mmCIF file of C-alpha atoms in Angstrom:
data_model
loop_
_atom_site.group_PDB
_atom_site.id
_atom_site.type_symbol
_atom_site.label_atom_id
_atom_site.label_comp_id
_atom_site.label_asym_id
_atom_site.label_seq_id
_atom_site.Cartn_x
_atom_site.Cartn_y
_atom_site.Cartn_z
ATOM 1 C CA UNK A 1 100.893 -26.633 175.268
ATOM 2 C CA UNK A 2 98.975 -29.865 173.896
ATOM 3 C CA UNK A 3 97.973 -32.138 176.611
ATOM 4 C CA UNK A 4 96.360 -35.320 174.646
ATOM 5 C CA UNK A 5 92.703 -36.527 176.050
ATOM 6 C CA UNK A 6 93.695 -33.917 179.303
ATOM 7 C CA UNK A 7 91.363 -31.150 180.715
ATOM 8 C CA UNK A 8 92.157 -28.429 179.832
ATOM 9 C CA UNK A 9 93.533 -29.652 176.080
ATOM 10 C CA UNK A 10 96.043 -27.050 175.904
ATOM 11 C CA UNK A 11 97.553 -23.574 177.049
ATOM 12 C CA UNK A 12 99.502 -20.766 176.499
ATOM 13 C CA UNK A 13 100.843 -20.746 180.470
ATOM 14 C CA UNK A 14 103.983 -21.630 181.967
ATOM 15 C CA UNK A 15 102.705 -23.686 184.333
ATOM 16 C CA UNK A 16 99.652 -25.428 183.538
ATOM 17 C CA UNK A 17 97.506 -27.142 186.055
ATOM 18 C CA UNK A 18 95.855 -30.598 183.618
ATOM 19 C CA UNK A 19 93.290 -33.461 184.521
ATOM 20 C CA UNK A 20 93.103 -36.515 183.167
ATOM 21 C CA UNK A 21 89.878 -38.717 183.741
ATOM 22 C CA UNK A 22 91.800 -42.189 183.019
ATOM 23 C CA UNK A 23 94.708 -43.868 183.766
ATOM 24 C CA UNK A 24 96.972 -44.992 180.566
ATOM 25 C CA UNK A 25 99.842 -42.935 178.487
ATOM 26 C CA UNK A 26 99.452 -39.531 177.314
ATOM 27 C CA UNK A 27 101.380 -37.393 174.499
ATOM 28 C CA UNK A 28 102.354 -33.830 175.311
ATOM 29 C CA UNK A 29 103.639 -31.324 173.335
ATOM 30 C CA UNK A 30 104.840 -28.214 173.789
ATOM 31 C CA UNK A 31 105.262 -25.117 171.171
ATOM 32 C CA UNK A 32 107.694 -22.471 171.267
ATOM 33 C CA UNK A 33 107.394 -19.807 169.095
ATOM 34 C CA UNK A 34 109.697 -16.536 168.429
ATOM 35 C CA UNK A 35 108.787 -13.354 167.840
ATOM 36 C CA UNK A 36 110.544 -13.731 164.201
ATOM 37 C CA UNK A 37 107.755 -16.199 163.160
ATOM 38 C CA UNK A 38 110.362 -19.485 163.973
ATOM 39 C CA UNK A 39 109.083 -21.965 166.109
ATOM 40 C CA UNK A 40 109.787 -25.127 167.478
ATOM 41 C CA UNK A 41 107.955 -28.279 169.029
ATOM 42 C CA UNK A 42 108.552 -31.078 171.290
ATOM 43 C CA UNK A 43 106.778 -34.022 172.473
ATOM 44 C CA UNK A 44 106.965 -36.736 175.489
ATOM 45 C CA UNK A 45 105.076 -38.809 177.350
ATOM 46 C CA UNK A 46 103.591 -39.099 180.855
ATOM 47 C CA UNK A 47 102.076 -41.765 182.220
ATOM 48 C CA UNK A 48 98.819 -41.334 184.385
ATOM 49 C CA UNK A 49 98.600 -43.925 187.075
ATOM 50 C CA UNK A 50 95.303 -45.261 188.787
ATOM 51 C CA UNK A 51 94.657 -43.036 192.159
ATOM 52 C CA UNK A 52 95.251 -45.609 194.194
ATOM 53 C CA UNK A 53 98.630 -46.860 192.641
ATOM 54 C CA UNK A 54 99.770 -43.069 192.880
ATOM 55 C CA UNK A 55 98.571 -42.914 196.558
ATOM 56 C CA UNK A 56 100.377 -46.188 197.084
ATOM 57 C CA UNK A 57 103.723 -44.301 195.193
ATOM 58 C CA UNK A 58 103.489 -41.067 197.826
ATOM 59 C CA UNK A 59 102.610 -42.498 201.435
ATOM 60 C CA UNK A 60 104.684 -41.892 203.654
ATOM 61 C CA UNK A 61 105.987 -45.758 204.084
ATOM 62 C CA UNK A 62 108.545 -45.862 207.315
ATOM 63 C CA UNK A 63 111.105 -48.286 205.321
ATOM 64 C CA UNK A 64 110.732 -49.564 201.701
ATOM 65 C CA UNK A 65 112.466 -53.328 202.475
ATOM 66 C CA UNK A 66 113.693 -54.751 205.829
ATOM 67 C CA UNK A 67 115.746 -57.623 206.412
ATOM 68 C CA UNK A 68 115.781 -59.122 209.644
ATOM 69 C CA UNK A 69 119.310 -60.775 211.576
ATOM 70 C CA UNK A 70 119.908 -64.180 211.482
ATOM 71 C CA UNK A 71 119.040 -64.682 214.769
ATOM 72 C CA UNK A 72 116.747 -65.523 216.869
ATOM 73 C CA UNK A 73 114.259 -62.402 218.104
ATOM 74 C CA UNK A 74 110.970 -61.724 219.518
ATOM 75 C CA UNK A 75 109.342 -58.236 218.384
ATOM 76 C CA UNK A 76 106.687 -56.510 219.823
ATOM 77 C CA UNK A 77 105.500 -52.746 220.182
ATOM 78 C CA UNK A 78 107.735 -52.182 222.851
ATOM 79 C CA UNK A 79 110.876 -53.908 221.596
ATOM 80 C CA UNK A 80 111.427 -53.848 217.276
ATOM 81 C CA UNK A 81 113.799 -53.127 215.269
ATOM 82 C CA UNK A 82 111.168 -50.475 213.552
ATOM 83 C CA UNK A 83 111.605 -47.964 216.794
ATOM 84 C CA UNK A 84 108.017 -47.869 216.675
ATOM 85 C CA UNK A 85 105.112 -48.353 219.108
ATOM 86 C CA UNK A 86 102.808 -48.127 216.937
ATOM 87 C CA UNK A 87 101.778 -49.691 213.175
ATOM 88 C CA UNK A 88 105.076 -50.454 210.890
ATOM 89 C CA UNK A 89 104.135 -49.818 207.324
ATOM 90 C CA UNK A 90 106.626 -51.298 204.720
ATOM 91 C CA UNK A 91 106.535 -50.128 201.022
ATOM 92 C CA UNK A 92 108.152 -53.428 199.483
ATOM 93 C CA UNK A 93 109.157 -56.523 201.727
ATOM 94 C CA UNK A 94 110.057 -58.060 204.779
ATOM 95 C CA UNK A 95 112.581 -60.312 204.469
ATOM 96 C CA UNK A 96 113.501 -62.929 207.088
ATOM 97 C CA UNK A 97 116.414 -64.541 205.895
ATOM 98 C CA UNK A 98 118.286 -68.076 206.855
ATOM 99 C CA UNK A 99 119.012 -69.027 210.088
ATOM 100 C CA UNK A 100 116.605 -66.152 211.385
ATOM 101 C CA UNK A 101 113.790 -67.138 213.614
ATOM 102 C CA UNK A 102 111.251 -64.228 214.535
ATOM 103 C CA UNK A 103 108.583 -64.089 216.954
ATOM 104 C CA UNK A 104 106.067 -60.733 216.121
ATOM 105 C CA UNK A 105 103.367 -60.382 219.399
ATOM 106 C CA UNK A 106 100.642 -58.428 219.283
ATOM 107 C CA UNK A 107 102.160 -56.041 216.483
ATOM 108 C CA UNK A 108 100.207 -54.240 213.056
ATOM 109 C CA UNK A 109 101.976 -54.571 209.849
ATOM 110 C CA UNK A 110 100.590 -52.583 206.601
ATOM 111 C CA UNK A 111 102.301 -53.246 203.411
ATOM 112 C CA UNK A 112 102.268 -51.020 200.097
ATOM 113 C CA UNK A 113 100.669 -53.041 196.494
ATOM 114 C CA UNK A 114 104.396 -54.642 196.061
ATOM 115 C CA UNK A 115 104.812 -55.239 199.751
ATOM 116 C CA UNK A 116 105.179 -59.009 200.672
ATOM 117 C CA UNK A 117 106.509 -61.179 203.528
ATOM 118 C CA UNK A 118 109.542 -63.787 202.437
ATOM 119 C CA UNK A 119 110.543 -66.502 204.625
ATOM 120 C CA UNK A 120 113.934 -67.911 203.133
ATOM 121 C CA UNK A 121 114.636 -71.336 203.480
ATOM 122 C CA UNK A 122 115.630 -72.222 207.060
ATOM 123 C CA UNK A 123 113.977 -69.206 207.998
ATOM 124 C CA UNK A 124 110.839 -68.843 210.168
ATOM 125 C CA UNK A 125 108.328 -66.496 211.228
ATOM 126 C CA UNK A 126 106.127 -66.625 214.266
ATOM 127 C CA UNK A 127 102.855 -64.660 214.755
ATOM 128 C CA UNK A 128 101.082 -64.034 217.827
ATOM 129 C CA UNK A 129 98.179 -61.524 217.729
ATOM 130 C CA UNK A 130 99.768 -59.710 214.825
ATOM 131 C CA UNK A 131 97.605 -58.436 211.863
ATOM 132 C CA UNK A 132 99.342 -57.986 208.352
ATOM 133 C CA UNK A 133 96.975 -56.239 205.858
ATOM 134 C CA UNK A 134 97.466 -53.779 203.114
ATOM 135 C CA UNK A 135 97.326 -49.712 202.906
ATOM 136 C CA UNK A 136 94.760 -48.575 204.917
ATOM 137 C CA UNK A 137 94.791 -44.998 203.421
ATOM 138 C CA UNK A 138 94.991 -46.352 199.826
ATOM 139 C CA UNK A 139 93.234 -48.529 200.120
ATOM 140 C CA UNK A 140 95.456 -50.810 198.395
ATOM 141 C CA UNK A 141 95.967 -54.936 198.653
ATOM 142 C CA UNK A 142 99.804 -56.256 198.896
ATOM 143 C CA UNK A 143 101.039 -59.646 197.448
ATOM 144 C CA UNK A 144 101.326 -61.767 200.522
ATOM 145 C CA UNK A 145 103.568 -64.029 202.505
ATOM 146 C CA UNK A 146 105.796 -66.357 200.786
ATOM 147 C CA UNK A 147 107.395 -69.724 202.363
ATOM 148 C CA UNK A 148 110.353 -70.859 200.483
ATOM 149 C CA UNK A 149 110.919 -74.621 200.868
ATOM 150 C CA UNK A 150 114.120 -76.586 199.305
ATOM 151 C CA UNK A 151 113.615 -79.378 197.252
ATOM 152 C CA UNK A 152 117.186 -80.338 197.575
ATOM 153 C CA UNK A 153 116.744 -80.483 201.295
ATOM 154 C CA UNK A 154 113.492 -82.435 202.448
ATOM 155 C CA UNK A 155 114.409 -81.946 206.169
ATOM 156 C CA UNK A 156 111.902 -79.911 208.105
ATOM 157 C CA UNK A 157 114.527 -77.813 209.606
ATOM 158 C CA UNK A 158 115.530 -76.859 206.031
ATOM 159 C CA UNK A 159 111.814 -75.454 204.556
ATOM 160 C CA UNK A 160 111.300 -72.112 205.228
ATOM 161 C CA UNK A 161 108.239 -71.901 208.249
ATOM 162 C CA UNK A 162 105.216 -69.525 208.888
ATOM 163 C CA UNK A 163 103.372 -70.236 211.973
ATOM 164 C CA UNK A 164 100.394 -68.363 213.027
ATOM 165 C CA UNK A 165 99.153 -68.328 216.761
ATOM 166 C CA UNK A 166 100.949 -72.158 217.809
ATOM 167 C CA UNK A 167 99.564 -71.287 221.139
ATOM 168 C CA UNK A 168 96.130 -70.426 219.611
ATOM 169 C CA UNK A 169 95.942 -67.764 222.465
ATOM 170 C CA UNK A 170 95.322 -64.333 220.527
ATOM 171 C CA UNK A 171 94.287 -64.359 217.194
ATOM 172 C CA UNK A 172 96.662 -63.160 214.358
ATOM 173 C CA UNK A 173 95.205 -61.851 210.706
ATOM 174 C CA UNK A 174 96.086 -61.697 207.301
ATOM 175 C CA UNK A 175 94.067 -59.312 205.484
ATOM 176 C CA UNK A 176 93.518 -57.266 201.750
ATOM 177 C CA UNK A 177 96.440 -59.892 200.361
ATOM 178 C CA UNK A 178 96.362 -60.541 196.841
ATOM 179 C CA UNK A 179 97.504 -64.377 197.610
ATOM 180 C CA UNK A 180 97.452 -64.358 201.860
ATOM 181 C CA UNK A 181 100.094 -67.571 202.024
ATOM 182 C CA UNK A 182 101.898 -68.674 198.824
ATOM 183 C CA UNK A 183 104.671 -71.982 200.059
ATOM 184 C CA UNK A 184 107.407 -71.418 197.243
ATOM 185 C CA UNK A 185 108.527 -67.811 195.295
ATOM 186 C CA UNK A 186 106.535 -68.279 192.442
ATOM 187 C CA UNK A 187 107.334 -64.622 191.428
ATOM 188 C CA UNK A 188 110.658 -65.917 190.380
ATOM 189 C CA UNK A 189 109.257 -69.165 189.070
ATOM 190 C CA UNK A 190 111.901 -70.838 191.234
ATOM 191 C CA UNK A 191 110.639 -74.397 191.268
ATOM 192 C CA UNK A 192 114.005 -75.453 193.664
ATOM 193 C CA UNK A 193 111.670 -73.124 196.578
ATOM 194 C CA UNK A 194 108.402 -75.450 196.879
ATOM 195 C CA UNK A 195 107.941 -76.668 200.053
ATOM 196 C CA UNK A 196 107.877 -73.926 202.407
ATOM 197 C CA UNK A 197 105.681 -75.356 205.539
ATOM 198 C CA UNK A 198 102.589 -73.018 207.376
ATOM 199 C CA UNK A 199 100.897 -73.980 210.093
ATOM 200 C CA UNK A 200 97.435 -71.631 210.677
ATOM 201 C CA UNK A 201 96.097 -71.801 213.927
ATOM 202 C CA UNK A 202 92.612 -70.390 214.751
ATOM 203 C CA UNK A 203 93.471 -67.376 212.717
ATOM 204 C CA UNK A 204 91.539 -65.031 210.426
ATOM 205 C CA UNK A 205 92.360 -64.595 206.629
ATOM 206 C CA UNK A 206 90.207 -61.931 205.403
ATOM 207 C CA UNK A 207 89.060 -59.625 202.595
ATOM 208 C CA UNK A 208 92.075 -61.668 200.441
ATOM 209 C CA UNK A 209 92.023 -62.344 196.272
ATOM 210 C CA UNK A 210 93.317 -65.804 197.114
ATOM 211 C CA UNK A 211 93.846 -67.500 200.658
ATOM 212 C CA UNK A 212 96.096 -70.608 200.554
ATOM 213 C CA UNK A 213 97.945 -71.524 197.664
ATOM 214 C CA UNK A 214 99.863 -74.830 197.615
ATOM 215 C CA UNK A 215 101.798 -75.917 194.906
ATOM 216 C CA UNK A 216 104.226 -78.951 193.807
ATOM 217 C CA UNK A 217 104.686 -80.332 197.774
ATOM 218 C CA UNK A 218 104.774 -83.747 198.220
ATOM 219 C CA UNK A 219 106.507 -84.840 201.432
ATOM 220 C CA UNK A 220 104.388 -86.382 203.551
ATOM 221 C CA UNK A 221 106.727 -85.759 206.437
ATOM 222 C CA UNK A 222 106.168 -81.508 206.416
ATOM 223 C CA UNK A 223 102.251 -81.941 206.067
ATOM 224 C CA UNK A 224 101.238 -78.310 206.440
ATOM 225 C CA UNK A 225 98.468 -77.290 208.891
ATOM 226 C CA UNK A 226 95.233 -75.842 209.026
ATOM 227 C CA UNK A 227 93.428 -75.626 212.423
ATOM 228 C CA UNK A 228 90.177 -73.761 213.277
ATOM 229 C CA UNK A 229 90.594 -71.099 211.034
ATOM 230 C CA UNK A 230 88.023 -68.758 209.709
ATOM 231 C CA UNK A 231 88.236 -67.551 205.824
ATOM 232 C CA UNK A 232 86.216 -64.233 204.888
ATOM 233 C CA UNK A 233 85.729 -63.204 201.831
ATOM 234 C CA UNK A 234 84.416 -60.156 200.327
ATOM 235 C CA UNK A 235 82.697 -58.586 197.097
ATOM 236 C CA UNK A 236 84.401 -55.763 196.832
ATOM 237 C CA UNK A 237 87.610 -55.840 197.231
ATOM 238 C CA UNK A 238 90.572 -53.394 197.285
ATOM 239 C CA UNK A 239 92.597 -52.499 194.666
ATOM 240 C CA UNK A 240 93.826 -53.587 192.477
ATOM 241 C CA UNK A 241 90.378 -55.835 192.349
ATOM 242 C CA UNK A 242 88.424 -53.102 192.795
ATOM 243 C CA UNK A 243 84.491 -54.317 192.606
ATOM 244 C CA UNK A 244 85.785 -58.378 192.165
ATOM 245 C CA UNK A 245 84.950 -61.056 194.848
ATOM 246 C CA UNK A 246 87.165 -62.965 196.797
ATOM 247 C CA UNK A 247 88.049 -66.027 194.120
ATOM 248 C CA UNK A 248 89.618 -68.890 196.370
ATOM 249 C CA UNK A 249 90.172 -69.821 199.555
ATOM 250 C CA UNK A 250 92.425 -72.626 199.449
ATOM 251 C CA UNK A 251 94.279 -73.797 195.732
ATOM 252 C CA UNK A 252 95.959 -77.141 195.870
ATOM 253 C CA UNK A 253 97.724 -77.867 192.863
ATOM 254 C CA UNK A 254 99.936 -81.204 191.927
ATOM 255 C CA UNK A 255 100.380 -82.468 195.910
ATOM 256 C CA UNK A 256 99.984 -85.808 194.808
ATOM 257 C CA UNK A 257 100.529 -87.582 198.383
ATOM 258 C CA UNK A 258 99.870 -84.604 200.780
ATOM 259 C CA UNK A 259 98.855 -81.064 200.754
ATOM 260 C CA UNK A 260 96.939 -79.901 203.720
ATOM 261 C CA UNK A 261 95.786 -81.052 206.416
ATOM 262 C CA UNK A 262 92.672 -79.839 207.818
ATOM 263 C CA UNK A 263 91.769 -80.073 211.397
ATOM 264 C CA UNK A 264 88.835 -79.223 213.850
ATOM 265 C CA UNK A 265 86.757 -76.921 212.094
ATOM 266 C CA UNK A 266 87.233 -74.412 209.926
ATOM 267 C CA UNK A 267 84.525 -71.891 208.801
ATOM 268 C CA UNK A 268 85.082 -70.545 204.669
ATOM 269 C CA UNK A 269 82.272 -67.358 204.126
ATOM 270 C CA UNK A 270 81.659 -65.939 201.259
ATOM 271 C CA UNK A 271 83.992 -66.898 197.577
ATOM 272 C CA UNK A 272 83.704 -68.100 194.421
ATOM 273 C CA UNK A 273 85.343 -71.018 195.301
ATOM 274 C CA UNK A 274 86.314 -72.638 198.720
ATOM 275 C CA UNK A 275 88.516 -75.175 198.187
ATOM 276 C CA UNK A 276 89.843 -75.656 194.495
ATOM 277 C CA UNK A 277 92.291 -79.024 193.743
ATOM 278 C CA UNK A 278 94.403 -79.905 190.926
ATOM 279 C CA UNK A 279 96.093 -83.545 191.516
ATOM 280 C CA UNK A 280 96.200 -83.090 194.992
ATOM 281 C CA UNK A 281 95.195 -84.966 198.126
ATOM 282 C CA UNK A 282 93.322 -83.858 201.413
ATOM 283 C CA UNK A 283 90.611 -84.724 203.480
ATOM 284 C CA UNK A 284 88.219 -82.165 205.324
ATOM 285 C CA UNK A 285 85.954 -82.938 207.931
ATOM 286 C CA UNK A 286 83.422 -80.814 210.302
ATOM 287 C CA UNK A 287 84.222 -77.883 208.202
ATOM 288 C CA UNK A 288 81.793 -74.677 207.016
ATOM 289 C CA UNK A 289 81.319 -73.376 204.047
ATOM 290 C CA UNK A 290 78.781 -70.516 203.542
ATOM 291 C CA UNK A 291 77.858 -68.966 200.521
ATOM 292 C CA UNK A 292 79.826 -69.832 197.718
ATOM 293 C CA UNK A 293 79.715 -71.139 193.537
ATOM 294 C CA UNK A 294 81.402 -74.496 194.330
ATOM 295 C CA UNK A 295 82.151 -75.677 197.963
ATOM 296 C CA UNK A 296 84.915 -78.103 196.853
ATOM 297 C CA UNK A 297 86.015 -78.968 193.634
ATOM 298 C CA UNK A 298 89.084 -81.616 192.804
ATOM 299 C CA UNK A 299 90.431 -82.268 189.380
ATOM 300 C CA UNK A 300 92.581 -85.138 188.093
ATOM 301 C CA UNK A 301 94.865 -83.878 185.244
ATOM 302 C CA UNK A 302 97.236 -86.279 185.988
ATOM 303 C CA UNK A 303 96.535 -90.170 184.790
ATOM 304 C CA UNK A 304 98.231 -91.597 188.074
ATOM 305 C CA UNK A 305 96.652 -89.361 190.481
ATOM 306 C CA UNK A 306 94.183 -91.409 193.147
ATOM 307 C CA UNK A 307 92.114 -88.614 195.059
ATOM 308 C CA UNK A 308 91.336 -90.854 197.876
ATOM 309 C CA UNK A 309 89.322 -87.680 199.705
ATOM 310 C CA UNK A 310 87.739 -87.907 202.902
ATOM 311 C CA UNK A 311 85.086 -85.483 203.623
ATOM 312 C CA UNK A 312 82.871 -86.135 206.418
ATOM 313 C CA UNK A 313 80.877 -83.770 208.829
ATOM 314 C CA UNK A 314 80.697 -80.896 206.452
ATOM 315 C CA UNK A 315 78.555 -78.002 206.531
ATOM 316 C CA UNK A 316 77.178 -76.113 203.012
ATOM 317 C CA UNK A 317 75.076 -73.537 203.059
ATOM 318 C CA UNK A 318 74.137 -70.951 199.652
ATOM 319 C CA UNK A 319 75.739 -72.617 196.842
ATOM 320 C CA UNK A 320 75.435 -73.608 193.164
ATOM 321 C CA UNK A 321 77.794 -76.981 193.961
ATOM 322 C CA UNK A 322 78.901 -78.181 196.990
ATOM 323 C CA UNK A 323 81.388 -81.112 195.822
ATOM 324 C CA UNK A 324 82.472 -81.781 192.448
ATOM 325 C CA UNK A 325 85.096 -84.621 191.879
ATOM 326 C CA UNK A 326 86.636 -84.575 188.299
ATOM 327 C CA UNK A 327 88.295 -88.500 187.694
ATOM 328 C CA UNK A 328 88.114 -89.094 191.417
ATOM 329 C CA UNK A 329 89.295 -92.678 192.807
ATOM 330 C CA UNK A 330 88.495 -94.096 196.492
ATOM 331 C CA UNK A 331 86.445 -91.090 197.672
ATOM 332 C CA UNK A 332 84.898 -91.105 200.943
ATOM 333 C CA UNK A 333 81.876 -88.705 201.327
ATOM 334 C CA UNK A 334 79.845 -89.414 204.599
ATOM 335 C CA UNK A 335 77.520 -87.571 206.969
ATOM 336 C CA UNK A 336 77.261 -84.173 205.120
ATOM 337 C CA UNK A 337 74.691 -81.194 205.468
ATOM 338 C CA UNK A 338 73.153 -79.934 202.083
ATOM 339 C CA UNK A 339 70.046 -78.237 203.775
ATOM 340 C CA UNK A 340 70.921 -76.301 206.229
ATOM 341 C CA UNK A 341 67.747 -73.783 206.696
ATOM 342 C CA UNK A 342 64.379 -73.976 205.718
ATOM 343 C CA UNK A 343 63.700 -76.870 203.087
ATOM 344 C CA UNK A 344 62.328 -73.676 200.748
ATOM 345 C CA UNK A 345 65.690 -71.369 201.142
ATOM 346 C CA UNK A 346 68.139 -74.415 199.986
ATOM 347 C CA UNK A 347 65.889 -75.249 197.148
ATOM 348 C CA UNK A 348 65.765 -71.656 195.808
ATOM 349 C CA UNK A 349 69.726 -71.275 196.527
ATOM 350 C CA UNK A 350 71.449 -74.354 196.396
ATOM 351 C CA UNK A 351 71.178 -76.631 193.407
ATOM 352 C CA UNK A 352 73.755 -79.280 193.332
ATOM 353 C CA UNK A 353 74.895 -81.009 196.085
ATOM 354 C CA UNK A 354 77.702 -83.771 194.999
#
């Protein structure tokens, strides 16, 4: 045996126990030689995955994809479709399809690194108290929840719809996502599927690459909700962003009319960015953000796009910007803290306020 960059490098056994120190794509060869002098070799491939991905590959997952009825269903540890009292881990996806309206109370969820949540179009998902978060074991991060919308359709009832805690009595999370609430399947690039509505009440989105992301919605008639949330990020994150920081919070991108609406107050701790725009419109008010690059940052790309922010009451604390507007129009900016602390703290940590 040849085993390339392994340990040991080769052997004469039938069995051969190797190690490799990196992940990547390996050659090895094996000799066979007769006792004539005639010999023979062969050569393949394996492929060394990271430890993680290869824990992720072996767990014992209790179903790889579930699709629920189109129906409407409340789960909880009692009554599911899993059979389960207690955590439900799901290698790949949950699927809640058309027509099916689901209600999850006080329930755990972990999901494997290709594991996501899809809402379908006229779909809808309701979580009370209910946690969804990666591998636990592995330590691995999953993609996410996705909310299909359909352009063809602009009627609420048609938009796919992820609520979280509409009571606000027990607090659901979404944590270790790679992207915790996407609103159209952008792994299929399926442009007909923006405008999936969420509406995130006083829950926590945690330990996440990406919190929010928002793209290409523009009816001002499904304005999607934020209320009294808290966002925590983290600097080391699981894999596969092993030793990166949380990067965003929220990402708006081309809502030229409407993207989010923030209400009460909502605390963002600890990312490179909070909130980053791109041609899209929202106001926040009385909101927190702690420890961060830039606070809020909006960008016109577009030459018709009027900002026309509103961001009053806010709270910054640790940063190298709080607000940057790019080609901004009509901006309101009133009654913000830039100094919260001693004068000599914010003057050693934060450095540009607007």
């Amino acid at each position: 045996w040849t085993f390339q960059s392994g340990s040991p490098s080769s052997g004469t056994n039938q069995f051969e126990s190797v190690t490799w120190s990196a992940p990547g794509t390996y050659n090895v060869s094996l000799t066979v030689t007769h006792v004539t002098g005639c010999n023979s070799t062969t050569t393949q491939t394996i492929t060394i995955e990271d430890t993680e991905r290869c824990c992720n590959e072996n767990f014992s997952w209790n179903i790889p994809t579930y699709t629920a009825l189109p129906i409407t269903d409340t789960w909880n540890s009692g009554t599911n479709p899993f059979g389960t009292s207690s955590d439900v881990y799901i290698k790949d996806a949950l699927i809640i399809p058309p027509n099916s309206h689901i209600t999850i109370n006080n329930m755990t969820f972990h999901f494997g690194l290709s594991g996501r949540v899809i809402i379908k179009k006229a779909g809808s998902l309701t979580l009370n108290g209910t946690t969804l978060t990666g591998n636990d074991i592995c330590q691995t991060m999953w993609i996410g929840v996705t909310v299909e919308g359909d352009v063809a359709n602009p009627t609420f009832s048609a938009q796919g719809q992820f609520w979280l805690n509409p009571s606000g009595t027990i607090q659901s999370k979404i944590e270790h996502a790679m992207v915790s609430v996407l609103n159209w399947n952008a792994f299929t690039s399926d442009y007909s599927t923006t405008g999936g509505y969420f509406n995130l009440n006083d829950a926590l989105i945690t330990n996440c690459y990406m919190g929010i992301n928002k793209f290409r919605q523009d009816n001002t008639n499904n304005l999607c909700a934020v209320n009294q949330c808290t966002f925590t990020g983290s600097n080391s994150l699981w894999y596969p962003y092993i030793g990166s920081r949380t990067h965003t919070f929220v990402y708006l991108e081309s809502n030229f009319n409407s993207s989010v609406q923030f209400l009460a107050s909502n605390h963002l701790n600890n990312a490179d960015h909070g909130i980053t725009a791109y041609d899209s419109r929202f106001d926040i008010n009385g909101a927190f953000f702690i420890i961060f690059n830039k606070g809020i940052e909006s960008n016109k790309i577009d030459a018709g796009f009027v900002s026309n922010h509103s961001f009053t009451s806010n709270y910054f604390q640790t940063f190298t910007t709080a607000i940057q507007i790019n080609g901004g129009m009509y901006d309101i900016i009133v009654d913000n803290n830039f100094n919260i602390g001693s004068p000599l703290n914010s003057q050693l940590t934060n450095f540009e306020g607007i």
